[in-house]
Amino acid sequence: MPKLLLQPFLENSFFHAFTNQQQGVISLFIDCHGENMICELIDDGVGMMQSKADQLLAGQPDEDSRSIGIRNVNARIHLLFGEKYGVKIFSEPGQGTSVRTTLPIIRSNNNADENKESTNIQNKS
């Protein structure tokens, strides 16, 4: 998995999802589907309009003009793995936000590739 891939999304949950509440839950689910790895970060925070989530993913600045992390992660995934991989955001006001990242599984038989930016799954055979 590319380094620092999920960090911007986790930061966004901390800084934006729970602004009006004392506590909340952030969950991370990682699963393999065929040749893809799906990473999903879900919070039960304040959520946002889906149009706002789409705007953030497209890299259109919001009123504070600092919303580049999401766009950068998505662009990095596209550059590394192609357009069929990337980030999707699902959100609804009052219902929280889900950030789903799809990456290819790249299988390796040794640890030499460990530091490369890839979704590395070690073969056990």
JSON list of C-alpha atoms in Angstrom, two decimals:
[
{"chain": "A", "resi": 1, "resn": "MET", "atom": "CA", "xyz": [0.00, 0.00, 0.00]},
{"chain": "A", "resi": 2, "resn": "PRO", "atom": "CA", "xyz": [1.41, 3.43, -0.84]},
{"chain": "A", "resi": 3, "resn": "LYS", "atom": "CA", "xyz": [2.75, 5.29, 2.16]},
{"chain": "A", "resi": 4, "resn": "LEU", "atom": "CA", "xyz": [0.53, 7.90, 3.82]},
{"chain": "A", "resi": 5, "resn": "LEU", "atom": "CA", "xyz": [-2.46, 6.87, 1.71]},
{"chain": "A", "resi": 6, "resn": "LEU", "atom": "CA", "xyz": [-5.08, 6.79, 4.47]},
{"chain": "A", "resi": 7, "resn": "GLN", "atom": "CA", "xyz": [-3.60, 9.52, 6.69]},
{"chain": "A", "resi": 8, "resn": "PRO", "atom": "CA", "xyz": [-5.41, 12.49, 5.03]},
{"chain": "A", "resi": 9, "resn": "PHE", "atom": "CA", "xyz": [-8.77, 10.74, 5.39]},
{"chain": "A", "resi": 10, "resn": "LEU", "atom": "CA", "xyz": [-8.17, 9.90, 9.04]},
{"chain": "A", "resi": 11, "resn": "GLU", "atom": "CA", "xyz": [-7.15, 13.50, 9.71]},
{"chain": "A", "resi": 12, "resn": "ASN", "atom": "CA", "xyz": [-10.31, 14.73, 7.99]},
{"chain": "A", "resi": 13, "resn": "SER", "atom": "CA", "xyz": [-12.42, 12.52, 10.26]},
{"chain": "A", "resi": 14, "resn": "PHE", "atom": "CA", "xyz": [-10.74, 13.94, 13.36]},
{"chain": "A", "resi": 15, "resn": "PHE", "atom": "CA", "xyz": [-10.93, 17.57, 12.27]},
{"chain": "A", "resi": 16, "resn": "HIS", "atom": "CA", "xyz": [-14.30, 17.69, 10.51]},
{"chain": "A", "resi": 17, "resn": "ALA", "atom": "CA", "xyz": [-16.56, 14.75, 11.42]},
{"chain": "A", "resi": 18, "resn": "PHE", "atom": "CA", "xyz": [-16.95, 15.36, 15.14]},
{"chain": "A", "resi": 19, "resn": "THR", "atom": "CA", "xyz": [-17.07, 19.15, 15.40]},
{"chain": "A", "resi": 20, "resn": "ASN", "atom": "CA", "xyz": [-20.46, 19.20, 17.15]},
{"chain": "A", "resi": 21, "resn": "GLN", "atom": "CA", "xyz": [-20.16, 16.07, 19.28]},
{"chain": "A", "resi": 22, "resn": "GLN", "atom": "CA", "xyz": [-18.02, 14.90, 22.18]},
{"chain": "A", "resi": 23, "resn": "GLN", "atom": "CA", "xyz": [-17.33, 11.43, 20.83]},
{"chain": "A", "resi": 24, "resn": "GLY", "atom": "CA", "xyz": [-17.59, 9.36, 17.70]},
{"chain": "A", "resi": 25, "resn": "VAL", "atom": "CA", "xyz": [-16.41, 6.21, 15.99]},
{"chain": "A", "resi": 26, "resn": "ILE", "atom": "CA", "xyz": [-13.94, 5.87, 13.13]},
{"chain": "A", "resi": 27, "resn": "SER", "atom": "CA", "xyz": [-13.67, 2.37, 11.63]},
{"chain": "A", "resi": 28, "resn": "LEU", "atom": "CA", "xyz": [-11.21, 1.01, 9.09]},
{"chain": "A", "resi": 29, "resn": "PHE", "atom": "CA", "xyz": [-12.08, -2.06, 7.02]},
{"chain": "A", "resi": 30, "resn": "ILE", "atom": "CA", "xyz": [-9.65, -3.69, 4.61]},
{"chain": "A", "resi": 31, "resn": "ASP", "atom": "CA", "xyz": [-10.69, -6.57, 2.38]},
{"chain": "A", "resi": 32, "resn": "CYS", "atom": "CA", "xyz": [-9.54, -8.27, -0.80]},
{"chain": "A", "resi": 33, "resn": "HIS", "atom": "CA", "xyz": [-12.01, -8.66, -3.66]},
{"chain": "A", "resi": 34, "resn": "GLY", "atom": "CA", "xyz": [-10.53, -10.62, -6.53]},
{"chain": "A", "resi": 35, "resn": "GLU", "atom": "CA", "xyz": [-7.39, -8.77, -7.55]},
{"chain": "A", "resi": 36, "resn": "ASN", "atom": "CA", "xyz": [-8.33, -5.60, -5.66]},
{"chain": "A", "resi": 37, "resn": "MET", "atom": "CA", "xyz": [-7.78, -4.40, -2.12]},
{"chain": "A", "resi": 38, "resn": "ILE", "atom": "CA", "xyz": [-10.61, -2.28, -0.74]},
{"chain": "A", "resi": 39, "resn": "CYS", "atom": "CA", "xyz": [-9.82, 0.04, 2.18]},
{"chain": "A", "resi": 40, "resn": "GLU", "atom": "CA", "xyz": [-12.82, 1.76, 3.70]},
{"chain": "A", "resi": 41, "resn": "LEU", "atom": "CA", "xyz": [-12.63, 4.39, 6.43]},
{"chain": "A", "resi": 42, "resn": "ILE", "atom": "CA", "xyz": [-16.04, 5.12, 7.95]},
{"chain": "A", "resi": 43, "resn": "ASP", "atom": "CA", "xyz": [-16.95, 7.70, 10.58]},
{"chain": "A", "resi": 44, "resn": "ASP", "atom": "CA", "xyz": [-20.28, 8.34, 12.28]},
{"chain": "A", "resi": 45, "resn": "GLY", "atom": "CA", "xyz": [-19.73, 12.09, 12.35]},
{"chain": "A", "resi": 46, "resn": "VAL", "atom": "CA", "xyz": [-21.73, 15.00, 11.01]},
{"chain": "A", "resi": 47, "resn": "GLY", "atom": "CA", "xyz": [-21.41, 13.99, 7.36]},
{"chain": "A", "resi": 48, "resn": "MET", "atom": "CA", "xyz": [-21.90, 16.38, 4.44]},
{"chain": "A", "resi": 49, "resn": "MET", "atom": "CA", "xyz": [-23.94, 16.75, 1.30]},
{"chain": "A", "resi": 50, "resn": "GLN", "atom": "CA", "xyz": [-22.85, 14.28, -1.39]},
{"chain": "A", "resi": 51, "resn": "SER", "atom": "CA", "xyz": [-22.27, 17.24, -3.72]},
{"chain": "A", "resi": 52, "resn": "LYS", "atom": "CA", "xyz": [-19.69, 18.60, -1.24]},
{"chain": "A", "resi": 53, "resn": "ALA", "atom": "CA", "xyz": [-17.97, 15.18, -1.09]},
{"chain": "A", "resi": 54, "resn": "ASP", "atom": "CA", "xyz": [-17.84, 15.09, -4.90]},
{"chain": "A", "resi": 55, "resn": "GLN", "atom": "CA", "xyz": [-16.42, 18.62, -4.92]},
{"chain": "A", "resi": 56, "resn": "LEU", "atom": "CA", "xyz": [-13.64, 17.63, -2.49]},
{"chain": "A", "resi": 57, "resn": "LEU", "atom": "CA", "xyz": [-12.75, 14.57, -4.55]},
{"chain": "A", "resi": 58, "resn": "ALA", "atom": "CA", "xyz": [-12.57, 16.69, -7.70]},
{"chain": "A", "resi": 59, "resn": "GLY", "atom": "CA", "xyz": [-10.17, 19.03, -5.91]},
{"chain": "A", "resi": 60, "resn": "GLN", "atom": "CA", "xyz": [-12.43, 22.05, -6.09]},
{"chain": "A", "resi": 61, "resn": "PRO", "atom": "CA", "xyz": [-11.43, 24.29, -3.20]},
{"chain": "A", "resi": 62, "resn": "ASP", "atom": "CA", "xyz": [-13.88, 24.96, -0.43]},
{"chain": "A", "resi": 63, "resn": "GLU", "atom": "CA", "xyz": [-14.17, 28.22, 1.48]},
{"chain": "A", "resi": 64, "resn": "ASP", "atom": "CA", "xyz": [-10.89, 27.66, 3.35]},
{"chain": "A", "resi": 65, "resn": "SER", "atom": "CA", "xyz": [-9.02, 26.62, 0.14]},
{"chain": "A", "resi": 66, "resn": "ARG", "atom": "CA", "xyz": [-7.08, 23.86, 1.92]},
{"chain": "A", "resi": 67, "resn": "SER", "atom": "CA", "xyz": [-8.87, 20.79, 0.58]},
{"chain": "A", "resi": 68, "resn": "ILE", "atom": "CA", "xyz": [-6.10, 19.31, -1.54]},
{"chain": "A", "resi": 69, "resn": "GLY", "atom": "CA", "xyz": [-5.26, 16.12, 0.39]},
{"chain": "A", "resi": 70, "resn": "ILE", "atom": "CA", "xyz": [-8.15, 14.07, -1.00]},
{"chain": "A", "resi": 71, "resn": "ARG", "atom": "CA", "xyz": [-7.46, 15.14, -4.58]},
{"chain": "A", "resi": 72, "resn": "ASN", "atom": "CA", "xyz": [-3.73, 14.45, -4.14]},
{"chain": "A", "resi": 73, "resn": "VAL", "atom": "CA", "xyz": [-4.30, 10.91, -2.85]},
{"chain": "A", "resi": 74, "resn": "ASN", "atom": "CA", "xyz": [-6.69, 10.12, -5.70]},
{"chain": "A", "resi": 75, "resn": "ALA", "atom": "CA", "xyz": [-4.30, 11.58, -8.30]},
{"chain": "A", "resi": 76, "resn": "ARG", "atom": "CA", "xyz": [-1.41, 9.59, -6.83]},
{"chain": "A", "resi": 77, "resn": "ILE", "atom": "CA", "xyz": [-3.39, 6.34, -7.05]},
{"chain": "A", "resi": 78, "resn": "HIS", "atom": "CA", "xyz": [-4.32, 7.11, -10.68]},
{"chain": "A", "resi": 79, "resn": "LEU", "atom": "CA", "xyz": [-0.67, 7.80, -11.56]},
{"chain": "A", "resi": 80, "resn": "LEU", "atom": "CA", "xyz": [0.61, 4.65, -9.84]},
{"chain": "A", "resi": 81, "resn": "PHE", "atom": "CA", "xyz": [-2.08, 2.16, -10.84]},
{"chain": "A", "resi": 82, "resn": "GLY", "atom": "CA", "xyz": [-4.39, 3.64, -13.49]},
{"chain": "A", "resi": 83, "resn": "GLU", "atom": "CA", "xyz": [-7.78, 5.30, -13.68]},
{"chain": "A", "resi": 84, "resn": "LYS", "atom": "CA", "xyz": [-9.78, 2.23, -12.64]},
{"chain": "A", "resi": 85, "resn": "TYR", "atom": "CA", "xyz": [-8.36, 2.55, -9.12]},
{"chain": "A", "resi": 86, "resn": "GLY", "atom": "CA", "xyz": [-8.85, 5.40, -6.70]},
{"chain": "A", "resi": 87, "resn": "VAL", "atom": "CA", "xyz": [-11.02, 7.01, -4.06]},
{"chain": "A", "resi": 88, "resn": "LYS", "atom": "CA", "xyz": [-14.80, 7.26, -3.71]},
{"chain": "A", "resi": 89, "resn": "ILE", "atom": "CA", "xyz": [-16.53, 9.26, -1.00]},
{"chain": "A", "resi": 90, "resn": "PHE", "atom": "CA", "xyz": [-20.05, 8.60, 0.25]},
{"chain": "A", "resi": 91, "resn": "SER", "atom": "CA", "xyz": [-21.64, 10.97, 2.74]},
{"chain": "A", "resi": 92, "resn": "GLU", "atom": "CA", "xyz": [-24.94, 12.25, 4.03]},
{"chain": "A", "resi": 93, "resn": "PRO", "atom": "CA", "xyz": [-25.58, 15.01, 6.56]},
{"chain": "A", "resi": 94, "resn": "GLY", "atom": "CA", "xyz": [-26.06, 13.54, 10.03]},
{"chain": "A", "resi": 95, "resn": "GLN", "atom": "CA", "xyz": [-25.07, 10.05, 8.84]},
{"chain": "A", "resi": 96, "resn": "GLY", "atom": "CA", "xyz": [-21.28, 10.23, 8.66]},
{"chain": "A", "resi": 97, "resn": "THR", "atom": "CA", "xyz": [-18.86, 9.68, 5.81]},
{"chain": "A", "resi": 98, "resn": "SER", "atom": "CA", "xyz": [-17.31, 6.66, 4.10]},
{"chain": "A", "resi": 99, "resn": "VAL", "atom": "CA", "xyz": [-14.08, 6.92, 2.09]},
{"chain": "A", "resi": 100, "resn": "ARG", "atom": "CA", "xyz": [-13.45, 3.85, -0.06]},
{"chain": "A", "resi": 101, "resn": "THR", "atom": "CA", "xyz": [-10.05, 3.34, -1.69]},
{"chain": "A", "resi": 102, "resn": "THR", "atom": "CA", "xyz": [-9.56, 0.65, -4.34]},
{"chain": "A", "resi": 103, "resn": "LEU", "atom": "CA", "xyz": [-6.04, -0.56, -5.13]},
{"chain": "A", "resi": 104, "resn": "PRO", "atom": "CA", "xyz": [-4.64, -3.47, -7.13]},
{"chain": "A", "resi": 105, "resn": "ILE", "atom": "CA", "xyz": [-3.08, -6.35, -5.24]},
{"chain": "A", "resi": 106, "resn": "ILE", "atom": "CA", "xyz": [0.51, -6.76, -6.37]},
{"chain": "A", "resi": 107, "resn": "ARG", "atom": "CA", "xyz": [1.92, -10.10, -5.32]},
{"chain": "A", "resi": 108, "resn": "SER", "atom": "CA", "xyz": [5.56, -10.46, -4.36]},
{"chain": "A", "resi": 109, "resn": "ASN", "atom": "CA", "xyz": [7.65, -13.49, -3.40]},
{"chain": "A", "resi": 110, "resn": "ASN", "atom": "CA", "xyz": [10.34, -11.55, -1.56]},
{"chain": "A", "resi": 111, "resn": "ASN", "atom": "CA", "xyz": [10.81, -8.56, 0.67]},
{"chain": "A", "resi": 112, "resn": "ALA", "atom": "CA", "xyz": [12.94, -6.61, -1.84]},
{"chain": "A", "resi": 113, "resn": "ASP", "atom": "CA", "xyz": [9.86, -4.74, -3.04]},
{"chain": "A", "resi": 114, "resn": "GLU", "atom": "CA", "xyz": [8.75, -3.88, 0.49]},
{"chain": "A", "resi": 115, "resn": "ASN", "atom": "CA", "xyz": [9.54, -0.17, 0.24]},
{"chain": "A", "resi": 116, "resn": "LYS", "atom": "CA", "xyz": [7.97, 0.41, -3.18]},
{"chain": "A", "resi": 117, "resn": "GLU", "atom": "CA", "xyz": [4.65, 2.18, -3.42]},
{"chain": "A", "resi": 118, "resn": "SER", "atom": "CA", "xyz": [2.40, -0.82, -3.99]},
{"chain": "A", "resi": 119, "resn": "THR", "atom": "CA", "xyz": [-0.25, -2.93, -2.40]},
{"chain": "A", "resi": 120, "resn": "ASN", "atom": "CA", "xyz": [2.11, -5.74, -1.55]},
{"chain": "A", "resi": 121, "resn": "ILE", "atom": "CA", "xyz": [0.71, -9.13, -0.54]},
{"chain": "A", "resi": 122, "resn": "GLN", "atom": "CA", "xyz": [3.32, -11.75, 0.34]},
{"chain": "A", "resi": 123, "resn": "ASN", "atom": "CA", "xyz": [2.81, -15.19, -1.21]},
{"chain": "A", "resi": 124, "resn": "LYS", "atom": "CA", "xyz": [3.05, -17.88, 1.43]},
{"chain": "A", "resi": 125, "resn": "SER", "atom": "CA", "xyz": [3.95, -20.68, -1.04]}
]
